[in-house]
Coordinates of C-alpha atoms in Angstrom, one line a residue:
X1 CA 105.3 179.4 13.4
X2 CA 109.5 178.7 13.4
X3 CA 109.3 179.6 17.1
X4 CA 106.7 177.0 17.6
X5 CA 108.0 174.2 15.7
X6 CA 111.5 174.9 17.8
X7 CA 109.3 175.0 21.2
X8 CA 107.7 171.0 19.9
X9 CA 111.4 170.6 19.0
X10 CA 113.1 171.1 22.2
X11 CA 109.9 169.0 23.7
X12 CA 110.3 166.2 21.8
X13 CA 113.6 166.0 22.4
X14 CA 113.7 166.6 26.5
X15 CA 111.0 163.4 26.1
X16 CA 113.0 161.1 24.6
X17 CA 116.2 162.2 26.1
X18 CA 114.1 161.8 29.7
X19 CA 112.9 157.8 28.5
X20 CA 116.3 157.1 27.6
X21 CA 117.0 157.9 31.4
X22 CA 119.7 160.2 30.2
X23 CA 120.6 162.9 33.5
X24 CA 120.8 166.7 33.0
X25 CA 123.4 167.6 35.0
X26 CA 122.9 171.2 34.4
X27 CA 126.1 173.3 35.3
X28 CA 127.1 171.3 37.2
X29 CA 131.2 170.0 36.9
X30 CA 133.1 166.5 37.6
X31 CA 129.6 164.7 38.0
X32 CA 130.4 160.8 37.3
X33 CA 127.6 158.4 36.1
X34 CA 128.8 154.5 36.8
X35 CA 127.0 151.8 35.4
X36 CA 127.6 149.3 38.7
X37 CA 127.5 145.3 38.2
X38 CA 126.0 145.5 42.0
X39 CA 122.1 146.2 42.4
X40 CA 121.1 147.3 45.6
X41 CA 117.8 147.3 47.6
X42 CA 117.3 149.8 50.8
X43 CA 118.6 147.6 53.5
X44 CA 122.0 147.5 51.7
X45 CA 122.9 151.3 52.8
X46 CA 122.8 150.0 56.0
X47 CA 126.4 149.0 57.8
X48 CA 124.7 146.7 59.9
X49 CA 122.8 144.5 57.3
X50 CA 126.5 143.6 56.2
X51 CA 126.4 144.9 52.6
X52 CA 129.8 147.1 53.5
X53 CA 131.8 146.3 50.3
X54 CA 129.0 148.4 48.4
X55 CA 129.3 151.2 50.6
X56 CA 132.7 151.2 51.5
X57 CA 134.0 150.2 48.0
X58 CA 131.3 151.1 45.1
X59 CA 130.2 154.3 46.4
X60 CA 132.7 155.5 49.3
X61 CA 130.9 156.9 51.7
X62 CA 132.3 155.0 54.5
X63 CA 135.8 153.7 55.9
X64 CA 137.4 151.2 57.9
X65 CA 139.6 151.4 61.0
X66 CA 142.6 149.4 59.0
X67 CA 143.8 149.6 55.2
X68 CA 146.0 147.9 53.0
X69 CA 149.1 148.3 50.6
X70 CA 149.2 147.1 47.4
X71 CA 150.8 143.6 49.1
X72 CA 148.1 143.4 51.0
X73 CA 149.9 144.2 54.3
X74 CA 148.0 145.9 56.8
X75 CA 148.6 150.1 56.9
X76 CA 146.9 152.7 58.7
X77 CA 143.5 154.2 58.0
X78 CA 141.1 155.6 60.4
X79 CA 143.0 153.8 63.1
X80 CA 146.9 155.6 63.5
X81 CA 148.5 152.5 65.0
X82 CA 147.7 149.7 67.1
X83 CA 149.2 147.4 69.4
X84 CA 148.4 144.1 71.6
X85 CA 147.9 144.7 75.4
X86 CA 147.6 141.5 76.4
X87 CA 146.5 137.8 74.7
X88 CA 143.2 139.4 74.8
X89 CA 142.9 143.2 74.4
X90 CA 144.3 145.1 71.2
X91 CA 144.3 148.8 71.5
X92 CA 143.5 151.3 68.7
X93 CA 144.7 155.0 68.4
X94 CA 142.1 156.9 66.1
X95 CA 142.9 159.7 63.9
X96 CA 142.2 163.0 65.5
X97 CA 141.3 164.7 62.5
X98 CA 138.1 163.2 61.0
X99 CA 134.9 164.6 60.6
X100 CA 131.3 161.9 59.6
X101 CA 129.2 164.0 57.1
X102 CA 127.0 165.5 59.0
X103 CA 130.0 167.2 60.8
X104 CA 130.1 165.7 64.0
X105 CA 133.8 164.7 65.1
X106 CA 134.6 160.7 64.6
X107 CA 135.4 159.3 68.2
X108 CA 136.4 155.9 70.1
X109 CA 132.4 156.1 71.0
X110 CA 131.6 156.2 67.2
X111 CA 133.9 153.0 67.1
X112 CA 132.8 151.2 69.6
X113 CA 128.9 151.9 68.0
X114 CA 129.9 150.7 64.7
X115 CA 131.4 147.1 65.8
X116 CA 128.7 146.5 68.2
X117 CA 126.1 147.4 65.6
X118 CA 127.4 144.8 63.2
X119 CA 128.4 142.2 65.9
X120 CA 124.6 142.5 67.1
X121 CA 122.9 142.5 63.9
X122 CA 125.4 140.3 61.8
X123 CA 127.4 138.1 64.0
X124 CA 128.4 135.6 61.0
X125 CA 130.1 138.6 59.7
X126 CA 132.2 139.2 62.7
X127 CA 133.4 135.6 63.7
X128 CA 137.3 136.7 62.8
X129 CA 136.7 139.5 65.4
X130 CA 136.4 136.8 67.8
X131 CA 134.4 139.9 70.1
X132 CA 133.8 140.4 73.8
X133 CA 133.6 144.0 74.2
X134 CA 135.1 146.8 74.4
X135 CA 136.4 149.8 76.7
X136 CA 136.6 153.4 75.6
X137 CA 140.6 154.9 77.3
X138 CA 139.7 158.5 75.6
X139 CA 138.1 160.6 72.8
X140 CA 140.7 158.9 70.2
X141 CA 141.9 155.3 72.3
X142 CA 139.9 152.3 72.2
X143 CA 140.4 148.9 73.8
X144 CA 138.7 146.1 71.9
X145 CA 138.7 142.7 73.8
X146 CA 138.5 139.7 72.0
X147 CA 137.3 136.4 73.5
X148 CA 140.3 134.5 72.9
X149 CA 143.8 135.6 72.0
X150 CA 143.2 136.6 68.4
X151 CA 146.0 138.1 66.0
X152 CA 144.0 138.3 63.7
X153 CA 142.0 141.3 64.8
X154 CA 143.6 144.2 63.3
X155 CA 142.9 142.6 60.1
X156 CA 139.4 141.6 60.5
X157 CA 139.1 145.4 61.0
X158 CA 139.9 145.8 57.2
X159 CA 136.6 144.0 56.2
X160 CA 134.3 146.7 54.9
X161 CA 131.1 145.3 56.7
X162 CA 133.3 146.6 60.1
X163 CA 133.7 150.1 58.2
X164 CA 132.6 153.3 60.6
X165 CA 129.5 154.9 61.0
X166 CA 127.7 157.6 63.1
X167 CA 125.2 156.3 65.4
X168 CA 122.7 159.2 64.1
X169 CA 122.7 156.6 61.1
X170 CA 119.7 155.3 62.7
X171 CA 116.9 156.8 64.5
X172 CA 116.4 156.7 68.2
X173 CA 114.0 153.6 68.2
X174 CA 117.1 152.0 66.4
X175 CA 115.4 152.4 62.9
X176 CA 118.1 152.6 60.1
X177 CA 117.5 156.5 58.5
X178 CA 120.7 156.9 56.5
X179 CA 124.6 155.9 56.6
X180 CA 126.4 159.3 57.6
X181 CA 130.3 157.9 57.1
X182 CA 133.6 159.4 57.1
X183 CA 134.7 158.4 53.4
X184 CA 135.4 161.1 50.9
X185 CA 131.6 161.3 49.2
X186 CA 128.7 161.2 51.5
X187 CA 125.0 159.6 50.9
X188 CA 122.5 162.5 49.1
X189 CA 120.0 160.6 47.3
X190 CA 118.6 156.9 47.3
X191 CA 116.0 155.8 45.3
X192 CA 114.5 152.3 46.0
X193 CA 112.6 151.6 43.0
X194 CA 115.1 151.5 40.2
X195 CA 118.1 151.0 43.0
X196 CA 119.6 154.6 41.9
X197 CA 122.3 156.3 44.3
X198 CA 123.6 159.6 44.2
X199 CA 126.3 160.6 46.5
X200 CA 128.0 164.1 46.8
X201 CA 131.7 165.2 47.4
X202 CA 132.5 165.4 51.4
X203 CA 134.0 168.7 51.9
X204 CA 135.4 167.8 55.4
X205 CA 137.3 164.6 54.5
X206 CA 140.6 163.9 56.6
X207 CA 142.3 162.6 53.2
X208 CA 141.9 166.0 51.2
X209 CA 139.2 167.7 49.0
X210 CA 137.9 164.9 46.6
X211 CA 137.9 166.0 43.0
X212 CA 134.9 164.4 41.9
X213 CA 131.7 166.9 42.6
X214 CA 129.1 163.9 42.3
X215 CA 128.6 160.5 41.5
X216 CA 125.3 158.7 40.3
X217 CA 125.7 155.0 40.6
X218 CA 123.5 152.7 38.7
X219 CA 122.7 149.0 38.6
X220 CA 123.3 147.2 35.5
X221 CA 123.5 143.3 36.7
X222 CA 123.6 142.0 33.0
X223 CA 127.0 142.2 31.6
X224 CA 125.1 142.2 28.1
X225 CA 123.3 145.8 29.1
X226 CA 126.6 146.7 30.5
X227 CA 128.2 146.5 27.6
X228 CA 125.6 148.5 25.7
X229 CA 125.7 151.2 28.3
X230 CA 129.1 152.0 27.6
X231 CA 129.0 152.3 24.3
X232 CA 125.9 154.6 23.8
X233 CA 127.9 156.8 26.2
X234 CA 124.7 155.9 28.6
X235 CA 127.6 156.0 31.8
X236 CA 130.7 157.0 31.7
X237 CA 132.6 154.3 33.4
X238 CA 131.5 150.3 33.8
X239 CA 132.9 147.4 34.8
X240 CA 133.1 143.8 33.5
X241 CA 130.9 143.3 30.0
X242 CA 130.8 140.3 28.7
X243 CA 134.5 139.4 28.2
X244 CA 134.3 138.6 24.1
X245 CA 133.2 142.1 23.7
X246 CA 136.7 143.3 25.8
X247 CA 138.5 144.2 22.5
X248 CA 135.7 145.5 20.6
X249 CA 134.7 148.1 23.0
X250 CA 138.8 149.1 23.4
X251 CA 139.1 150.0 19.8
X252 CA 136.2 152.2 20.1
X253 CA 137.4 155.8 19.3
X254 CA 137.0 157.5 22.7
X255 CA 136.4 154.6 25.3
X256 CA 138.9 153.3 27.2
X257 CA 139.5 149.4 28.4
X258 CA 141.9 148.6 32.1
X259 CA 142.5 145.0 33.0
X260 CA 143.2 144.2 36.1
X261 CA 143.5 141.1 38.7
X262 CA 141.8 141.6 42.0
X263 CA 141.6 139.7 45.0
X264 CA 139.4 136.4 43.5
X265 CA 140.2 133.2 42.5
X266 CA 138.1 131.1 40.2
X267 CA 138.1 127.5 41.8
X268 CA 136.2 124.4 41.6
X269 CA 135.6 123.1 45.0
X270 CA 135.5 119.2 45.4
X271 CA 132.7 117.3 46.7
X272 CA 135.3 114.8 48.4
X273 CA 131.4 112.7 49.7
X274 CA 131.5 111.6 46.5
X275 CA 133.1 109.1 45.5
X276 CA 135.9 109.3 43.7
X277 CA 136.9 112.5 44.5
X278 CA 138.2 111.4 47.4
X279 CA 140.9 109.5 45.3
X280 CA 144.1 112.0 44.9
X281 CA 144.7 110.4 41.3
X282 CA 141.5 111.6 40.0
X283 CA 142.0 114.8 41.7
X284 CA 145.5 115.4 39.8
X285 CA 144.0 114.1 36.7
X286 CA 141.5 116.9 36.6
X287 CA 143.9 119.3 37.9
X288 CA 146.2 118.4 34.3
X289 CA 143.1 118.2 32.5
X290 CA 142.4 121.8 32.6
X291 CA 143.7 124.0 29.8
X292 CA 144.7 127.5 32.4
X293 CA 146.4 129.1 29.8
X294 CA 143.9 128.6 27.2
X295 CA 141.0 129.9 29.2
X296 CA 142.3 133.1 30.1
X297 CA 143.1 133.8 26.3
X298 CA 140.6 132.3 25.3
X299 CA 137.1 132.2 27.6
X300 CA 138.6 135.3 29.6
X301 CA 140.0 137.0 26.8
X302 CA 143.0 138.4 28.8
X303 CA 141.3 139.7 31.9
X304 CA 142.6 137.7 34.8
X305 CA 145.7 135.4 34.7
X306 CA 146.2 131.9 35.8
X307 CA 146.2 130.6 39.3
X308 CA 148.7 128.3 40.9
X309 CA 147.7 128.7 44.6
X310 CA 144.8 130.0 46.1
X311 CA 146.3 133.5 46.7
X312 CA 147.8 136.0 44.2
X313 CA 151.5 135.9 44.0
X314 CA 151.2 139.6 45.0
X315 CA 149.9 139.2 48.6
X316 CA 152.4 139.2 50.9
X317 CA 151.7 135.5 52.7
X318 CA 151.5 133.7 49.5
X319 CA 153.4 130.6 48.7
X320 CA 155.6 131.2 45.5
X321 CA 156.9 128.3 45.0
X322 CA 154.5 125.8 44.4
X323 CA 154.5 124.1 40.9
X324 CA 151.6 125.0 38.4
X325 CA 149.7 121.6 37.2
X326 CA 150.1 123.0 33.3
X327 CA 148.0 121.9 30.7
X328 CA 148.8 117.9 29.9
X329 CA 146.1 115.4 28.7
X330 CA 148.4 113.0 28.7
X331 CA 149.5 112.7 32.6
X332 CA 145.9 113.7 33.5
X333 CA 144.9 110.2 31.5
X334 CA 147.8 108.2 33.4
X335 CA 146.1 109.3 36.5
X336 CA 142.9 108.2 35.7
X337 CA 144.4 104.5 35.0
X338 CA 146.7 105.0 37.8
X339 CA 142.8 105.4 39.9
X340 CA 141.5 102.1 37.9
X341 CA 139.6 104.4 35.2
X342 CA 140.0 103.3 31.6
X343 CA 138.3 103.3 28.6
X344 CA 137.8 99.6 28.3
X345 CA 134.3 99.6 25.4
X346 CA 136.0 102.5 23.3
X347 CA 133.0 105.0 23.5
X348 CA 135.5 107.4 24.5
X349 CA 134.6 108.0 28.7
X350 CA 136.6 106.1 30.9
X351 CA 134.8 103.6 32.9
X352 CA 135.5 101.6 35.9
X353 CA 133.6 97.9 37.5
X354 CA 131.2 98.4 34.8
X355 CA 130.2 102.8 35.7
X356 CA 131.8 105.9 33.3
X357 CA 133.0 108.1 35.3
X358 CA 130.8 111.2 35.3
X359 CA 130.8 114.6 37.5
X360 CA 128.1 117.0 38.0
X361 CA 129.5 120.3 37.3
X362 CA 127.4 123.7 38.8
X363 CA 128.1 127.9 38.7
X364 CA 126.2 130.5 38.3
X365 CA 125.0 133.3 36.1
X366 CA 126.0 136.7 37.9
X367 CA 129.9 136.8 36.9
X368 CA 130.5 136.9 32.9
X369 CA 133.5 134.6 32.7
X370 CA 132.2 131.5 34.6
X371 CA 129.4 130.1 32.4
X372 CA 131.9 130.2 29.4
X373 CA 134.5 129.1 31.8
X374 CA 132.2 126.1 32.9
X375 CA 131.9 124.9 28.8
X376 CA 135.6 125.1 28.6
X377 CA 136.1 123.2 31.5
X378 CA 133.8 120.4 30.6
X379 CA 135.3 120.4 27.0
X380 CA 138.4 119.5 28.6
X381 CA 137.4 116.8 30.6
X382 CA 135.6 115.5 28.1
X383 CA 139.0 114.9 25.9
X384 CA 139.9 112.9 29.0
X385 CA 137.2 110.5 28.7
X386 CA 134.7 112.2 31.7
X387 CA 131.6 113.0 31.0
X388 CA 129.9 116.3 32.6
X389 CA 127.0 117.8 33.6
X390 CA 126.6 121.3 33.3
X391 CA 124.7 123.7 35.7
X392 CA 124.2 127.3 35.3
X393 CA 121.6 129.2 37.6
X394 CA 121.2 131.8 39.4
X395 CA 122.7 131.7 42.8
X396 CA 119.4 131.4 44.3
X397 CA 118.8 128.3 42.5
X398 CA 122.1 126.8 43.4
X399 CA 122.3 127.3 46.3
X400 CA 119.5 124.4 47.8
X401 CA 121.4 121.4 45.3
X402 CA 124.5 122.9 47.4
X403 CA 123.1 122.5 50.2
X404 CA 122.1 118.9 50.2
X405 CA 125.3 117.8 48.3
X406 CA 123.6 117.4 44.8
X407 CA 127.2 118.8 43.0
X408 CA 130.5 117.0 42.6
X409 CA 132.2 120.5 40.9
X410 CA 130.7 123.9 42.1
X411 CA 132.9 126.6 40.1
X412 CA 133.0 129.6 42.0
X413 CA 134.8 133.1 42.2
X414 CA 135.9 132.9 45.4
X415 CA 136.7 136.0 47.5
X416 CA 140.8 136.3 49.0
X417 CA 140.9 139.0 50.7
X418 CA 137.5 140.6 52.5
X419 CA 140.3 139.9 55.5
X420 CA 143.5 140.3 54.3
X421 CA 145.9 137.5 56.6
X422 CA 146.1 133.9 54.9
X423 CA 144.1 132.4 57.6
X424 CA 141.3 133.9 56.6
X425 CA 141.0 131.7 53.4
X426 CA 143.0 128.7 54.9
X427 CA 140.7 128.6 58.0
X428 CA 137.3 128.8 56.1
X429 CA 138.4 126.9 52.8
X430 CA 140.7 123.9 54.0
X431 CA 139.7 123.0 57.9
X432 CA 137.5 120.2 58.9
X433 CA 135.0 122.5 60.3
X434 CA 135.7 125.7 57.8
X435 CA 132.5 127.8 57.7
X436 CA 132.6 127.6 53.6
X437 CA 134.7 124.2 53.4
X438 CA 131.9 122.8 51.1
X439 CA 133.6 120.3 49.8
X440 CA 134.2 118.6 53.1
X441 CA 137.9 118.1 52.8
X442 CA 139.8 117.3 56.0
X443 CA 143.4 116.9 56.9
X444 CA 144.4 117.0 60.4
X445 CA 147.8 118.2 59.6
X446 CA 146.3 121.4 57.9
X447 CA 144.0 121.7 61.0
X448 CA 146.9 121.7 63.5
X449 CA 149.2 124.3 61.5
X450 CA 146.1 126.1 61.0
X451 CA 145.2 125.8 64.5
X452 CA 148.7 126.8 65.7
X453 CA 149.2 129.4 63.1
X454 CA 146.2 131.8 64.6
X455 CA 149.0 132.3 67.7
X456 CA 151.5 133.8 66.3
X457 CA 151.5 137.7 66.5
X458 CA 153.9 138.8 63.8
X459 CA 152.6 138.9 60.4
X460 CA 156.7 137.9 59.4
X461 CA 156.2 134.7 61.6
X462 CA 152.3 134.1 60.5
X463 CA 153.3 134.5 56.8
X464 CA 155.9 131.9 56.7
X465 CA 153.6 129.6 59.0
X466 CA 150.7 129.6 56.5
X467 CA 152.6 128.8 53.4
X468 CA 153.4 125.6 54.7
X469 CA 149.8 124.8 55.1
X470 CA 149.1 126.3 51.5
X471 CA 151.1 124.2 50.2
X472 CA 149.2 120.5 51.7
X473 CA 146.5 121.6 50.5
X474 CA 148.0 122.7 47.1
X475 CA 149.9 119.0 46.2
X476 CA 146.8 117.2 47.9
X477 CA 144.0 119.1 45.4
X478 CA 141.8 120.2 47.7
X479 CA 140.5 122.5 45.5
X480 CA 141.5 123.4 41.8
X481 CA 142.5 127.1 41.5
X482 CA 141.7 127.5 37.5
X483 CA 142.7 131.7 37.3
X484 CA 142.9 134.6 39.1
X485 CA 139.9 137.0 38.6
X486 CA 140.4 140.2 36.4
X487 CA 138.0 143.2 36.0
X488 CA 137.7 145.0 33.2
X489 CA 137.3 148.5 34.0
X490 CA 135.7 150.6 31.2
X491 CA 135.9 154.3 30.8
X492 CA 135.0 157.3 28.2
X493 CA 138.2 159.3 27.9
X494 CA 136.8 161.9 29.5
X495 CA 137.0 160.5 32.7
X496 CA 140.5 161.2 34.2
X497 CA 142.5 160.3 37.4
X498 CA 140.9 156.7 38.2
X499 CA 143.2 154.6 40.5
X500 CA 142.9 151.1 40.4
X501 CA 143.1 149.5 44.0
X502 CA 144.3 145.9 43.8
X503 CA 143.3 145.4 46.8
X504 CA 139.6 145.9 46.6
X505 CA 136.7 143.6 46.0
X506 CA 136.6 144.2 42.1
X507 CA 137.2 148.1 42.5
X508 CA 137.2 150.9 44.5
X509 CA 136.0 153.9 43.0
X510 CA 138.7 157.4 43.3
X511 CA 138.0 160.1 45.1
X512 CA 140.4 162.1 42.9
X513 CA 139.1 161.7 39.9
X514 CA 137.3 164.3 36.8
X515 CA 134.7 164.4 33.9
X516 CA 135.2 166.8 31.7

């Protein structure tokens, strides 16, 4: 009868322990369980739907020809070197010692497949590549020709959507099967209903034995559940809860809390259409208006710092010495008189030929700090006599009133670094016809510099070059840089050897790392 009720016992248990969706892992050792902030959907395992950052960064599985320092300057990766030929052709030594998971040797043909794939299939993606074609020299030399000189190739090549993969990826009708990389874990399982993905330690990896025996990667997109996760010991390492709940979760006996800034900027983009923020006044006066400091201790409790420019003072190119617009109510009002805006009934908005002045502020939901960051910003330009709209939806639902100009303020956190060179973000931000220049600013000057900048080969020569452009666009507010993005990288203390990567999109996960 004992031997029964312990039988119903154990079965009771195994039931509830299965609905919680705990994992058995059995015997096995160093198995991590990550509660991710990305949710995926089948197509983005594939390379060539341009989801790379997931799969080169989230679950490592694949890698990229170029890699970066912790400045952001370009270093070798699968690529050895690589040199300029002529205005038009760059050539690439490969590694000679890399194997993709299913064991075959990595070669210039691989190479050659994986641009081409994503160039086919997702040409937006590849615009920086500026690519014509290519010519295979030998098993580990590669000539890629670009349609116009382009400097800026070897570090387009850093962008994880141009990250290598085996042509047996796909099937021979071109069907996508699996992603067989070269990164330190390779794909095992993928399960499309709850978005589940288990990948396995890669044995053969050129960069040494990973540590790490398995990894089971989870979607969690609501900071809320990500939170909870964490501290029911659900998954051993998360990223980015709600921010409030930052401390809490650090004095938890057992869990551990890493802040970090990464490669984002929070920015409100301008709608200079509407008038009158094409009026530099107003544009200062909302740039003073905006309490920095007190939103990153405040809203972001601590994780992420305050922006001046667009890049992080740590990247290489960046312009250090602009001046930050600090935190004063005072100029930001002068500058709304100097613009002809004053308070002239007392109801406490500033007004102008007989209309308060009032801006239509949008973000969205997906990134824990901006809704909170979106309040604090129309809190402070309320005390300056604006009145606000606030808009928080989804990105799906934002994105139409973008697209027909329905916004004056979109708050965004805006990617630095998906290719690391400052005329990446210059070019797409700040030109006349930049591809995410929403706010339609133009200035001929920062389209010539821009323009001539892309010419010069030396990253010593282009670095210098572009600051001078980041800095027009800087004292003429093009857009207002509010605070550099941090991620809060949660951890039981079981987990060991995690190394944050400044230069990833968020995080990179670590090859190296245990569970006891």
């Amino acid at each position: 009868m004992r031997f029964g009720l312990v039988l119903c016992l154990i079965a009771t248990l195994s039931l509830i322990a299965a609905a919680a969706g705990c994992i058995d892992s059995g015997s096995e050792k160093n198995v991590l369980i990550v509660g991710n902030h990305l949710m995926s959907d089948a197509r983005e395992l594939d390379q060539g739907t341009g989801t790379g950052t997931l799969i080169t960064e989230k679950i490592i599985i694949t890698e990229t020809l170029v890699a970066t320092g912790e400045d952001f300057s370009l270093k070798p990766n699968l690529a050895e070197s690589w040199k300029m030929i002529n205005d038009t052709t760059w050539e690439f030594k490969l590694r000679e010692d890399v194997k993709f998971h299913n064991g075959d040797e990595m070669t210039a043909a691989d190479v050659k497949f994986s641009i081409e794939n994503i160039n086919t299939k997702q040409p937006g993606r590849t615009t920086l590549i500026d690519y014509r074609d290519s010519e295979i020299v030998d098993k580990y030399t590669i000539r890629i020709r670009t349609n116009t000189m382009n400097p800026l190739l070897p570090a387009a090549l850093h962008s994880p959507d141009t990250a290598i993969i085996s042509p047996k990826s796909y099937d021979a009708n071109g069907e996508y099967v699996t992603t067989i990389g070269t990164g330190p874990m390779k794909l095992a399982s993928f399960n499309e209903q709850t978005g589940e993905i288990v990948v396995v330690r890669h044995d053969q990896w050129w960069g040494g034995t990973p540590t790490i025996e398995k990894i089971i990667n989870r979607g969690y997109p609501n900071p809320n559940t990500r939170a909870m996760i964490i501290e029911n010991h659900d998954v051993d390492m998360t990223f980015d809860p709600p921010y409030s709940e930052v401390a809490r979760l650090d004095a938890i006996e057992g869990i551990d809390v890493l802040k970090f800034n990464t490669p984002r900027t929070y920015k409100l983009d301008l709608n200079f259409d509407h008038a009158p923020l094409d009026d530099l006044n107003v544009r200062k006066a909302l740039a003073y208006a905006i309490d920095r400091q007190g939103i990153v201790d405040n809203v972001l409790y601590g994780v992420g710092s305050v922006a001046t420019g667009p890049f992080l003072p740590t990247m290489a190119w960046a312009n250090t010495s602009l001046v930050p617009y600090t935190y004063n109510q005072t100029l930001a009002k002068q500058y709304l008189a100097d613009a002809g805006w004053t308070d002239t009934n007392g109801d406490g908005y500033v007004d102008k030929d007989g209309k308060k002045l009032s801006f239509k502020l949008l973000t969205y939901t997906e990134r824990p700090g901006l809704v909170p960051m979106l309040e604090a910003i129309s809190s402070n330009l309320k005390d300056i006599g604006i009145e606000v709209e606030e808009i928080a939806m989804e990105t799906g639902a934002i994105s139409p009133m973008l697209a027909e100009g329905d916004w004056d303020m979109y708050l965004i956190a805006a990617n630095l670094a998906m290719v690391p060179d400052p005329e990446y973000v210059l070019k797409t931000w700040y030109t006349t016809d930049g591809t995410t220049n929403r706010g339609h600013y133009s200035n001929t000057e920062v389209d010539r510099i821009v323009a001539e900048g892309h010419n010069l080969i030396t990253p010593k020569e282009r670095y210098a070059h572009f600051r001078t452009a980041e800095g027009i666009v800087y004292d003429e507010v093009a857009t207002i840089n509010v605070a550099y993005y941090g991620v809060a990288i949660i951890m039981w203390d079981n987990v060991q050897g995690f190394t944050y990567d400044p230069t990833a999109h968020d995080y990179r996960l670590s090859p190296f790392m245990t569970v006891a």
